[in-house]
Short mmCIF file of C-alpha atoms in Angstrom, two decimals:
data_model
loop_
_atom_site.label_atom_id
_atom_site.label_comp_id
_atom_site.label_asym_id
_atom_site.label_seq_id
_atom_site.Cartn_x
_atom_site.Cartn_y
_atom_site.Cartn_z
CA UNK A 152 -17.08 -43.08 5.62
CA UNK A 153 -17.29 -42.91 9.47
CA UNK A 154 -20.00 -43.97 11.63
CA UNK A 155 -21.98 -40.74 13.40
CA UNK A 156 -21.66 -39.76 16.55
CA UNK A 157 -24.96 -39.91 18.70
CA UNK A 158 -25.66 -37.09 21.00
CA UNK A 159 -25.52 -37.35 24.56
CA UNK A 160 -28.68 -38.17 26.09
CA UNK A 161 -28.05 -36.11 29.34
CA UNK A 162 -28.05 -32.44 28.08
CA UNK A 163 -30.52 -30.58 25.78
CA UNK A 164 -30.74 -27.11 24.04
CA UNK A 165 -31.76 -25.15 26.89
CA UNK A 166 -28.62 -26.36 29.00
CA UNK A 167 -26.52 -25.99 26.93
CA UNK A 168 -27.22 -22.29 25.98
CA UNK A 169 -27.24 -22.11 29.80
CA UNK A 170 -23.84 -23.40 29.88
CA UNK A 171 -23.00 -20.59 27.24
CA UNK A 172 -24.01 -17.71 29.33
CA UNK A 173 -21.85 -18.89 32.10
CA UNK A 174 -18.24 -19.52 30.36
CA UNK A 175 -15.65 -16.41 29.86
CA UNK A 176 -14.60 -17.84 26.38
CA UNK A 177 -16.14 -16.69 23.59
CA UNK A 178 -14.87 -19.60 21.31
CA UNK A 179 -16.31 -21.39 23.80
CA UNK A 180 -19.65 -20.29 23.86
CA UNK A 181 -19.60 -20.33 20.07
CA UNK A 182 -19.41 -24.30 20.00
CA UNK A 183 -22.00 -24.58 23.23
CA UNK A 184 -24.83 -22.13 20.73
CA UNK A 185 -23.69 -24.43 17.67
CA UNK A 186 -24.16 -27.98 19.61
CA UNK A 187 -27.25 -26.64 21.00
CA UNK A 188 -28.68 -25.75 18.01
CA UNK A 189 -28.09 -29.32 16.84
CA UNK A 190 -29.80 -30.20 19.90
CA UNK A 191 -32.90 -28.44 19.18
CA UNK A 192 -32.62 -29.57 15.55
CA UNK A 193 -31.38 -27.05 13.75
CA UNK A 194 -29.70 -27.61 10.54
CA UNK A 195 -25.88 -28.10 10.40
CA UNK A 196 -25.57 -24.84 8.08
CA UNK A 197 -27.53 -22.86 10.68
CA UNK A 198 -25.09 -24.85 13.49
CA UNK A 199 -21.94 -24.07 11.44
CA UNK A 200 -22.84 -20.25 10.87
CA UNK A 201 -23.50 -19.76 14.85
CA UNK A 202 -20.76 -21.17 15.59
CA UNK A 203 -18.63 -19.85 13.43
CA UNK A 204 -16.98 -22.08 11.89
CA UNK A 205 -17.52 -24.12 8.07
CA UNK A 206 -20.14 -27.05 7.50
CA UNK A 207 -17.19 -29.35 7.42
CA UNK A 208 -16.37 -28.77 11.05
CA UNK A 209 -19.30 -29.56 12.22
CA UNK A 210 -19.52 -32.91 9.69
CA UNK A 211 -16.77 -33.91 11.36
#
């Protein structure tokens, strides 16, 4: 099994839903909501589901 990726120290939630509201692409903005919600905590179910895509995705 692979080693996890840590999360970059120099955004948060709140960024990166900003970051959401600003982009045109909706696919996009999809993975910004699902990478914040990591940020804030969130499970990876509830991350997987926003952004629309299966738990595996986001695994990986």
């Amino acid at each position: 099994m692979g080693k996890a990726i840590g999360l970059r120290e120099d955004f948060d939630g709140a960024a990166l839903r900003r970051l959401s509201r600003m982009t045109r692409s909706a696919n996009q903005a999809r993975r910004l909501l699902a990478l914040a919600e990591i940020y804030d905590g969130g499970s990876r179910s509830a991350a997987a589901r926003i952004g629309g895509v299966g738990l595996q995705i986001v695994r990986d």
